[in-house]
PDB file of C-alpha atoms in Angstrom:
ATOM      1  CA  MET A 217      22.904  -2.125  -3.568  1.00 75.00           C
ATOM      2  CA  PRO A 218      20.320   0.899  -3.024  1.00 86.00           C
ATOM      3  CA  GLN A 219      16.898   0.866  -3.364  1.00 92.00           C
ATOM      4  CA  ASN A 220      16.369   3.483  -6.138  1.00 94.00           C
ATOM      5  CA  VAL A 221      13.221   6.399  -4.674  1.00 96.00           C
ATOM      6  CA  LEU A 222      11.476   8.165  -7.363  1.00 96.00           C
ATOM      7  CA  LEU A 223      11.044  11.346  -6.200  1.00 96.00           C
ATOM      8  CA  ALA A 224       7.696  13.927  -7.792  1.00 95.00           C
ATOM      9  CA  GLU A 225       8.240  18.099  -5.785  1.00 93.00           C
ATOM     10  CA  ASP A 226       6.525  19.994  -7.615  1.00 91.00           C
ATOM     11  CA  ASP A 227       7.818  22.406  -5.030  1.00 90.00           C
ATOM     12  CA  ARG A 228      11.477  23.117  -4.943  1.00 91.00           C
ATOM     13  CA  ALA A 229      12.098  24.003  -0.866  1.00 91.00           C
ATOM     14  CA  ILE A 230       9.989  20.096  -0.106  1.00 90.00           C
ATOM     15  CA  ARG A 231      12.347  18.637  -2.986  1.00 92.00           C
ATOM     16  CA  HIS A 232      15.590  18.942  -2.364  1.00 93.00           C
ATOM     17  CA  ALA A 233      14.794  19.010   1.583  1.00 92.00           C
ATOM     18  CA  LEU A 234      13.599  15.164   1.480  1.00 92.00           C
ATOM     19  CA  GLU A 235      15.975  14.515  -1.545  1.00 94.00           C
ATOM     20  CA  ARG A 236      19.025  15.697   0.418  1.00 93.00           C
ATOM     21  CA  ALA A 237      16.771  13.723   3.528  1.00 93.00           C
ATOM     22  CA  LEU A 238      16.845  10.777   1.588  1.00 94.00           C
ATOM     23  CA  THR A 239      20.206   9.745   0.072  1.00 94.00           C
ATOM     24  CA  LEU A 240      21.260  10.608   3.778  1.00 92.00           C
ATOM     25  CA  GLU A 241      19.032   7.955   5.204  1.00 91.00           C
ATOM     26  CA  GLY A 242      20.848   5.484   2.191  1.00 93.00           C
ATOM     27  CA  TYR A 243      18.763   5.406  -0.652  1.00 95.00           C
ATOM     28  CA  GLU A 244      19.529   6.076  -4.261  1.00 95.00           C
ATOM     29  CA  VAL A 245      17.753   9.582  -4.970  1.00 96.00           C
ATOM     30  CA  THR A 246      16.257  10.346  -8.471  1.00 95.00           C
ATOM     31  CA  ALA A 247      14.737  13.601  -8.314  1.00 95.00           C
ATOM     32  CA  VAL A 248      12.339  15.594 -10.645  1.00 94.00           C
ATOM     33  CA  ALA A 249       9.855  18.934 -10.525  1.00 92.00           C
ATOM     34  CA  ASP A 250       6.439  17.803 -12.090  1.00 91.00           C
ATOM     35  CA  GLY A 251       4.504  14.656 -14.040  1.00 90.00           C
ATOM     36  CA  VAL A 252       5.889  14.573 -16.869  1.00 89.00           C
ATOM     37  CA  GLU A 253       9.498  13.809 -15.922  1.00 91.00           C
ATOM     38  CA  ALA A 254       8.277  11.655 -13.530  1.00 92.00           C
ATOM     39  CA  LEU A 255       7.234   9.188 -16.155  1.00 91.00           C
ATOM     40  CA  ALA A 256       9.704   9.853 -18.041  1.00 90.00           C
ATOM     41  CA  GLN A 257      12.053   8.287 -16.002  1.00 92.00           C
ATOM     42  CA  ALA A 258      10.114   5.859 -14.287  1.00 92.00           C
ATOM     43  CA  HIS A 259      10.076   4.384 -18.024  1.00 90.00           C
ATOM     44  CA  ARG A 260      13.609   4.822 -18.335  1.00 90.00           C
ATOM     45  CA  ARG A 261      14.514   2.768 -15.219  1.00 90.00           C
ATOM     46  CA  GLN A 262      11.619   0.978 -13.557  1.00 91.00           C
ATOM     47  CA  PRO A 263      12.606   2.486  -9.643  1.00 94.00           C
ATOM     48  CA  ASP A 264      11.786   0.441  -6.583  1.00 94.00           C
ATOM     49  CA  VAL A 265       9.054   2.811  -4.720  1.00 95.00           C
ATOM     50  CA  LEU A 266       7.748   5.801  -5.771  1.00 95.00           C
ATOM     51  CA  VAL A 267       6.890   9.227  -3.835  1.00 96.00           C
ATOM     52  CA  LEU A 268       4.470  11.336  -6.018  1.00 94.00           C
ATOM     53  CA  ASP A 269       3.363  15.146  -5.339  1.00 91.00           C
ATOM     54  CA  VAL A 270      -0.393  14.803  -5.587  1.00 89.00           C
ATOM     55  CA  MET A 271      -0.928  18.876  -6.888  1.00 87.00           C
ATOM     56  CA  MET A 272       1.994  19.689  -9.557  1.00 88.00           C
ATOM     57  CA  PRO A 273       1.478  21.300 -12.750  1.00 82.00           C
ATOM     58  CA  GLY A 274       0.107  19.731 -16.235  1.00 80.00           C
ATOM     59  CA  ILE A 275       0.715  16.349 -15.518  1.00 86.00           C
ATOM     60  CA  ASP A 276      -0.018  15.222 -11.606  1.00 88.00           C
ATOM     61  CA  GLY A 277       0.469  13.106  -9.381  1.00 89.00           C
ATOM     62  CA  LEU A 278      -2.695  10.712  -9.482  1.00 89.00           C
ATOM     63  CA  GLN A 279      -2.532  10.686 -13.403  1.00 89.00           C
ATOM     64  CA  VAL A 280       1.415   9.686 -12.959  1.00 90.00           C
ATOM     65  CA  CYS A 281      -0.061   6.529 -10.918  1.00 89.00           C
ATOM     66  CA  ARG A 282      -2.737   6.277 -13.511  1.00 88.00           C
ATOM     67  CA  VAL A 283      -0.467   5.699 -16.509  1.00 89.00           C
ATOM     68  CA  LEU A 284       1.847   3.750 -14.558  1.00 89.00           C
ATOM     69  CA  ARG A 285      -1.105   1.494 -12.915  1.00 86.00           C
ATOM     70  CA  ALA A 286      -2.507   0.659 -16.746  1.00 84.00           C
ATOM     71  CA  GLU A 287       0.905  -0.018 -17.862  1.00 85.00           C
ATOM     72  CA  GLY A 288       0.901  -3.228 -15.200  1.00 83.00           C
ATOM     73  CA  ASP A 289       3.698  -1.498 -13.050  1.00 87.00           C
ATOM     74  CA  ARG A 290       2.755  -1.689 -10.050  1.00 87.00           C
ATOM     75  CA  THR A 291       5.430  -0.441  -8.345  1.00 91.00           C
ATOM     76  CA  PRO A 292       5.211   0.323  -4.987  1.00 92.00           C
ATOM     77  CA  ILE A 293       3.701   4.761  -4.286  1.00 93.00           C
ATOM     78  CA  LEU A 294       3.429   6.941  -2.170  1.00 93.00           C
ATOM     79  CA  MET A 295       1.666   9.984  -2.121  1.00 90.00           C
ATOM     80  CA  LEU A 296       2.772  13.468  -0.339  1.00 89.00           C
ATOM     81  CA  THR A 297      -1.002  15.183  -0.062  1.00 83.00           C
ATOM     82  CA  ALA A 298      -1.737  18.801   1.310  1.00 79.00           C
ATOM     83  CA  LEU A 299      -4.883  16.891   0.793  1.00 70.00           C
ATOM     84  CA  VAL A 300      -6.759  15.532   4.514  1.00 63.00           C
ATOM     85  CA  GLU A 301     -10.513  14.524   3.741  1.00 64.00           C
ATOM     86  CA  THR A 302     -11.839  11.700   3.369  1.00 66.00           C
ATOM     87  CA  ALA A 303     -12.584  11.764  -0.299  1.00 69.00           C
ATOM     88  CA  ASP A 304      -9.624  13.310  -1.029  1.00 68.00           C
ATOM     89  CA  ARG A 305      -7.300   9.921   0.319  1.00 70.00           C
ATOM     90  CA  ILE A 306     -10.388   7.408  -1.896  1.00 73.00           C
ATOM     91  CA  ALA A 307      -9.185   9.577  -5.207  1.00 76.00           C
ATOM     92  CA  GLY A 308      -6.101   8.376  -4.582  1.00 75.00           C
ATOM     93  CA  LEU A 309      -6.027   4.877  -3.368  1.00 75.00           C
ATOM     94  CA  ASP A 310      -8.398   4.730  -7.066  1.00 77.00           C
ATOM     95  CA  ALA A 311      -5.901   5.813  -8.597  1.00 80.00           C
ATOM     96  CA  GLY A 312      -3.553   3.319  -7.638  1.00 83.00           C
ATOM     97  CA  ALA A 313      -1.156   4.670  -4.669  1.00 86.00           C
ATOM     98  CA  ASP A 314      -0.214   2.467  -1.765  1.00 87.00           C
ATOM     99  CA  ASP A 315      -1.097   4.205   0.708  1.00 86.00           C
ATOM    100  CA  TYR A 316       0.309   8.528   1.419  1.00 84.00           C
ATOM    101  CA  VAL A 317       1.600  10.811   3.820  1.00 86.00           C
ATOM    102  CA  VAL A 318      -0.196  14.071   4.747  1.00 83.00           C
ATOM    103  CA  LYS A 319       1.546  17.628   4.356  1.00 82.00           C
ATOM    104  CA  PRO A 320       3.654  19.721   6.367  1.00 81.00           C
ATOM    105  CA  PHE A 321       5.257  15.615   7.341  1.00 83.00           C
ATOM    106  CA  ASP A 322       7.481  14.189   9.675  1.00 85.00           C
ATOM    107  CA  VAL A 323      10.769  12.588   7.358  1.00 88.00           C
ATOM    108  CA  GLU A 324      10.499  10.159   9.650  1.00 88.00           C
ATOM    109  CA  GLU A 325       7.254   8.734   8.738  1.00 87.00           C
ATOM    110  CA  VAL A 326       8.573   9.127   5.447  1.00 90.00           C
ATOM    111  CA  PHE A 327      11.696   6.822   6.198  1.00 91.00           C
ATOM    112  CA  ALA A 328       9.085   4.575   8.480  1.00 88.00           C
ATOM    113  CA  ARG A 329       6.186   4.483   4.966  1.00 87.00           C
ATOM    114  CA  LEU A 330       9.279   3.175   2.851  1.00 91.00           C
ATOM    115  CA  ARG A 331      10.655   1.313   4.718  1.00 89.00           C
ATOM    116  CA  ALA A 332       6.508  -0.384   4.886  1.00 86.00           C
ATOM    117  CA  LEU A 333       6.280  -0.344   1.060  1.00 87.00           C
ATOM    118  CA  LEU A 334       9.364  -2.043   0.569  1.00 88.00           C
ATOM    119  CA  ARG A 335       8.638  -4.793   3.059  1.00 82.00           C
ATOM    120  CA  ARG A 336       5.564  -5.313   1.543  1.00 75.00           C
ATOM    121  CA  THR A 337       7.275  -5.979  -1.857  1.00 69.00           C
ATOM    122  CA  GLY A 338       9.559  -8.271  -1.492  1.00 61.00           C
ATOM    123  CA  ASN A 339      12.517  -6.380  -0.950  1.00 54.00           C
ATOM    124  CA  ALA A 340      13.073  -6.726   3.313  1.00 42.00           C
ATOM    125  CA  GLY A 341      14.590  -6.356   5.333  1.00 41.00           C
ATOM    126  CA  ASP A 342      17.071  -2.930   6.404  1.00 41.00           C
ATOM    127  CA  LEU A 343      19.622  -0.586   3.470  1.00 41.00           C
ATOM    128  CA  THR A 344      21.528  -3.189   3.722  1.00 34.00           C
ATOM    129  CA  GLY A 345      20.142  -6.236   2.450  1.00 36.00           C
ATOM    130  CA  LYS A 346      20.079  -8.083   5.768  1.00 35.00           C
ATOM    131  CA  PRO A 347      16.840 -10.158   6.043  1.00 36.00           C
ATOM    132  CA  SER A 348      14.082  -8.850   8.514  1.00 38.00           C
ATOM    133  CA  PRO A 349      12.739 -11.185  11.169  1.00 38.00           C
ATOM    134  CA  GLU A 350      10.105 -13.963  11.016  1.00 38.00           C
ATOM    135  CA  ALA A 351       6.737 -12.362  12.050  1.00 40.00           C
ATOM    136  CA  SER A 352       4.849 -14.131  15.111  1.00 44.00           C
ATOM    137  CA  GLY A 353       1.222 -14.141  16.070  1.00 55.00           C
ATOM    138  CA  PRO A 354      -1.650 -13.275  13.467  1.00 66.00           C
ATOM    139  CA  VAL A 355      -0.123 -15.801   9.893  1.00 64.00           C
ATOM    140  CA  ALA A 356       0.735 -13.139   7.864  1.00 60.00           C
ATOM    141  CA  PRO A 357       0.131 -12.111   3.686  1.00 65.00           C
ATOM    142  CA  GLY A 358       3.040 -14.506   2.286  1.00 61.00           C
ATOM    143  CA  ALA A 359       3.320 -16.405   4.931  1.00 57.00           C
ATOM    144  CA  ALA A 360       3.774 -20.277   5.160  1.00 49.00           C
ATOM    145  CA  GLY A 361       1.344 -21.885   7.050  1.00 46.00           C
ATOM    146  CA  ALA A 362      -2.074 -21.059   8.459  1.00 43.00           C
ATOM    147  CA  ALA A 363      -3.939 -21.900  11.189  1.00 42.00           C
ATOM    148  CA  GLY A 364      -7.875 -21.560   8.861  1.00 48.00           C
ATOM    149  CA  PRO A 365      -8.787 -21.417   5.721  1.00 54.00           C
ATOM    150  CA  ALA A 366      -7.442 -24.157   4.169  1.00 55.00           C
ATOM    151  CA  GLN A 367      -4.611 -24.128   1.590  1.00 52.00           C
ATOM    152  CA  GLU A 368      -2.512 -25.403  -0.805  1.00 53.00           C
ATOM    153  CA  SER A 369       0.225 -24.541  -3.643  1.00 57.00           C
ATOM    154  CA  GLY A 370      -0.230 -20.208  -2.244  1.00 76.00           C
ATOM    155  CA  LEU A 371      -4.236 -21.269  -2.400  1.00 88.00           C
ATOM    156  CA  VAL A 372      -5.910 -19.946  -0.184  1.00 90.00           C
ATOM    157  CA  SER A 373      -9.806 -19.989   0.499  1.00 91.00           C
ATOM    158  CA  ALA A 374     -12.169 -18.862   3.062  1.00 91.00           C
ATOM    159  CA  ALA A 375     -15.905 -18.081   3.115  1.00 89.00           C
ATOM    160  CA  GLY A 376     -16.559 -17.825  -0.330  1.00 91.00           C
ATOM    161  CA  VAL A 377     -12.439 -15.798  -1.134  1.00 93.00           C
ATOM    162  CA  ARG A 378     -10.154 -17.496  -3.172  1.00 94.00           C
ATOM    163  CA  MET A 379      -6.858 -16.337  -3.133  1.00 94.00           C
ATOM    164  CA  ASP A 380      -4.057 -17.536  -5.294  1.00 92.00           C
ATOM    165  CA  VAL A 381      -1.104 -14.977  -3.565  1.00 88.00           C
ATOM    166  CA  GLN A 382       1.628 -16.095  -6.489  1.00 86.00           C
ATOM    167  CA  ALA A 383      -0.329 -15.577  -9.001  1.00 87.00           C
ATOM    168  CA  ARG A 384      -1.187 -12.320  -7.206  1.00 88.00           C
ATOM    169  CA  ARG A 385      -5.511 -12.926  -8.349  1.00 91.00           C
ATOM    170  CA  ALA A 386      -8.130 -12.989  -6.036  1.00 94.00           C
ATOM    171  CA  TRP A 387     -12.275 -14.280  -6.196  1.00 94.00           C
ATOM    172  CA  ARG A 388     -14.709 -14.195  -5.226  1.00 93.00           C
ATOM    173  CA  GLY A 389     -16.943 -17.988  -5.596  1.00 89.00           C
ATOM    174  CA  SER A 390     -16.573 -16.941  -9.924  1.00 91.00           C
ATOM    175  CA  ARG A 391     -16.241 -13.682  -9.544  1.00 92.00           C
ATOM    176  CA  GLU A 392     -12.476 -12.037  -9.526  1.00 93.00           C
ATOM    177  CA  LEU A 393     -10.505  -9.130  -7.807  1.00 92.00           C
ATOM    178  CA  GLU A 394      -9.422  -5.977  -9.162  1.00 90.00           C
ATOM    179  CA  LEU A 395      -7.491  -5.880  -6.748  1.00 87.00           C
ATOM    180  CA  THR A 396      -3.975  -2.503  -5.131  1.00 83.00           C
ATOM    181  CA  ARG A 397      -1.308  -4.193  -3.880  1.00 82.00           C
ATOM    182  CA  THR A 398      -2.069  -3.021  -1.108  1.00 83.00           C
ATOM    183  CA  GLU A 399      -5.939  -3.649  -1.084  1.00 87.00           C
ATOM    184  CA  PHE A 400      -4.368  -8.057  -2.605  1.00 89.00           C
ATOM    185  CA  ASP A 401      -2.538  -7.357   0.718  1.00 88.00           C
ATOM    186  CA  LEU A 402      -4.737  -6.685   3.531  1.00 90.00           C
ATOM    187  CA  LEU A 403      -7.065  -9.337   2.044  1.00 93.00           C
ATOM    188  CA  GLU A 404      -4.506 -12.176   1.734  1.00 92.00           C
ATOM    189  CA  LEU A 405      -4.494 -11.557   6.129  1.00 90.00           C
ATOM    190  CA  LEU A 406      -8.068 -11.336   6.752  1.00 92.00           C
ATOM    191  CA  VAL A 407      -8.457 -14.931   4.546  1.00 92.00           C
ATOM    192  CA  ARG A 408      -5.360 -16.372   6.796  1.00 90.00           C
ATOM    193  CA  ASN A 409      -6.898 -15.736   9.677  1.00 90.00           C
ATOM    194  CA  ALA A 410     -10.714 -16.174   8.989  1.00 89.00           C
ATOM    195  CA  GLY A 411     -12.793 -15.674  12.250  1.00 88.00           C
ATOM    196  CA  ILE A 412     -10.171 -14.473  14.334  1.00 87.00           C
ATOM    197  CA  VAL A 413     -10.909 -10.768  15.295  1.00 89.00           C
ATOM    198  CA  LEU A 414      -7.630  -8.968  14.804  1.00 89.00           C
ATOM    199  CA  ASP A 415      -7.341  -5.714  16.245  1.00 88.00           C
ATOM    200  CA  HIS A 416      -5.951  -2.585  14.568  1.00 86.00           C
ATOM    201  CA  ALA A 417      -2.899  -2.150  15.968  1.00 83.00           C
ATOM    202  CA  THR A 418      -2.094  -5.752  14.315  1.00 85.00           C
ATOM    203  CA  ILE A 419      -3.004  -5.593  10.673  1.00 86.00           C
ATOM    204  CA  TYR A 420      -0.914  -2.261  10.991  1.00 83.00           C
ATOM    205  CA  ASP A 421       1.848  -4.011  12.117  1.00 79.00           C
ATOM    206  CA  ARG A 422       1.721  -7.192   9.100  1.00 82.00           C
ATOM    207  CA  ILE A 423       0.408  -4.754   5.854  1.00 80.00           C
ATOM    208  CA  TRP A 424       2.384  -1.226   6.884  1.00 74.00           C
ATOM    209  CA  GLY A 425       5.165  -2.215   9.488  1.00 71.00           C
ATOM    210  CA  TYR A 426       3.710   0.110  11.866  1.00 66.00           C
ATOM    211  CA  ASP A 427       0.905   1.628  13.400  1.00 62.00           C
ATOM    212  CA  PHE A 428      -0.361   5.699  12.215  1.00 63.00           C
ATOM    213  CA  GLY A 429      -1.740   6.211  15.704  1.00 64.00           C
ATOM    214  CA  PRO A 430      -5.535   5.894  16.883  1.00 63.00           C
ATOM    215  CA  GLY A 431      -7.145   9.663  15.193  1.00 63.00           C
ATOM    216  CA  SER A 432      -5.430   7.430  11.400  1.00 69.00           C
ATOM    217  CA  LYS A 433      -7.956   7.237   8.757  1.00 74.00           C
ATOM    218  CA  ASN A 434      -5.733   4.617   6.665  1.00 75.00           C
ATOM    219  CA  LEU A 435      -7.184   1.373   7.634  1.00 82.00           C
ATOM    220  CA  ALA A 436     -10.775   2.740   7.501  1.00 85.00           C
ATOM    221  CA  VAL A 437     -11.060   3.593   4.308  1.00 84.00           C
ATOM    222  CA  TYR A 438      -8.882   1.270   3.026  1.00 85.00           C
ATOM    223  CA  VAL A 439     -11.339  -1.465   4.567  1.00 90.00           C
ATOM    224  CA  GLY A 440     -13.988   0.397   3.048  1.00 89.00           C
ATOM    225  CA  TYR A 441     -12.849   0.339  -0.307  1.00 85.00           C
ATOM    226  CA  LEU A 442     -11.858  -3.422  -0.244  1.00 91.00           C
ATOM    227  CA  ARG A 443     -16.072  -4.370   1.046  1.00 92.00           C
ATOM    228  CA  ARG A 444     -16.942  -2.244  -1.984  1.00 91.00           C
ATOM    229  CA  LYS A 445     -15.268  -4.995  -4.482  1.00 91.00           C
ATOM    230  CA  LEU A 446     -15.635  -7.635  -2.422  1.00 92.00           C
ATOM    231  CA  ASP A 447     -19.511  -7.538  -1.149  1.00 89.00           C
ATOM    232  CA  GLU A 448     -22.168  -8.759  -3.416  1.00 88.00           C
ATOM    233  CA  PRO A 449     -25.839  -7.609  -3.673  1.00 86.00           C
ATOM    234  CA  GLY A 450     -28.991 -10.310  -1.538  1.00 86.00           C
ATOM    235  CA  ALA A 451     -25.670 -12.231  -0.664  1.00 87.00           C
ATOM    236  CA  PRO A 452     -23.616 -12.128   3.417  1.00 88.00           C
ATOM    237  CA  ALA A 453     -21.237  -9.528   3.895  1.00 90.00           C
ATOM    238  CA  LEU A 454     -17.469 -11.135   4.577  1.00 93.00           C
ATOM    239  CA  ILE A 455     -15.413  -8.021   6.430  1.00 94.00           C
ATOM    240  CA  HIS A 456     -16.765  -7.174   9.895  1.00 93.00           C
ATOM    241  CA  THR A 457     -16.241  -4.714  12.352  1.00 91.00           C
ATOM    242  CA  VAL A 458     -15.497  -5.397  16.160  1.00 88.00           C
ATOM    243  CA  ARG A 459     -16.179  -1.872  17.146  1.00 86.00           C
ATOM    244  CA  GLY A 460     -13.339  -1.131  19.439  1.00 81.00           C
ATOM    245  CA  VAL A 461     -10.504  -3.938  18.662  1.00 86.00           C
ATOM    246  CA  GLY A 462     -11.012  -4.031  14.865  1.00 89.00           C
ATOM    247  CA  TYR A 463     -11.831  -6.231  11.987  1.00 92.00           C
ATOM    248  CA  ALA A 464     -12.350 -10.962  11.268  1.00 92.00           C
ATOM    249  CA  LEU A 465     -12.892 -12.395   8.543  1.00 92.00           C
ATOM    250  CA  ARG A 466     -16.715 -14.749   7.949  1.00 90.00           C
ATOM    251  CA  GLU A 467     -19.419 -15.957   6.414  1.00 81.00           C
ATOM    252  CA  ASP A 468     -23.069 -15.472   8.872  1.00 73.00           C
TER     253      ASP A 468
END
């Protein structure tokens, strides 16, 4: 079955061009011009993924994100934005978005990010439904085995962090962490590989399925946001930056 994309974009030319490109790529596309109609369509039929323009009249893309997340809807969301400042990207992540593409964009980048989001939500493989090959190297989120943190029946733990992978819940000590989908996947990857320095390319591949290149701030934004949720006053920091290489989770 083709995967359904709910596209909300108020610019008619962009909306029609992207709808046509996605359809040719094999997706089933529902295209709307504003946030009100996007919410109505999402409630009428849950899509596999949403593509939302940030700046729309009335209810904008960020508000659509907030409403869906408040309702408990975890459908992956890709934001289209002309805003390139870090604060703007963080606002999108705060609203519950999983990823973003900056305008003007290459449609191939949109395709790559959609494939990565769909792989992370269990719709692995290409549009024909063929399964993706097994990952090798560092233990990926959702993997059955891990070579460091303790795990049992979907539970993994390291450095004072506990995660119930099946329930998508995580704690530091007794405090439960409120994490977005991407934050959870990133923390799980670090916990499963506790003590190991994971380079940027590996993290991009395991979490997004796509390397955004050396100029991207995407990973740094997510790590910073995850640190703010994970760190506690007077307690040791858990996510460590290895300059020029990547990140590691350990309790010093």
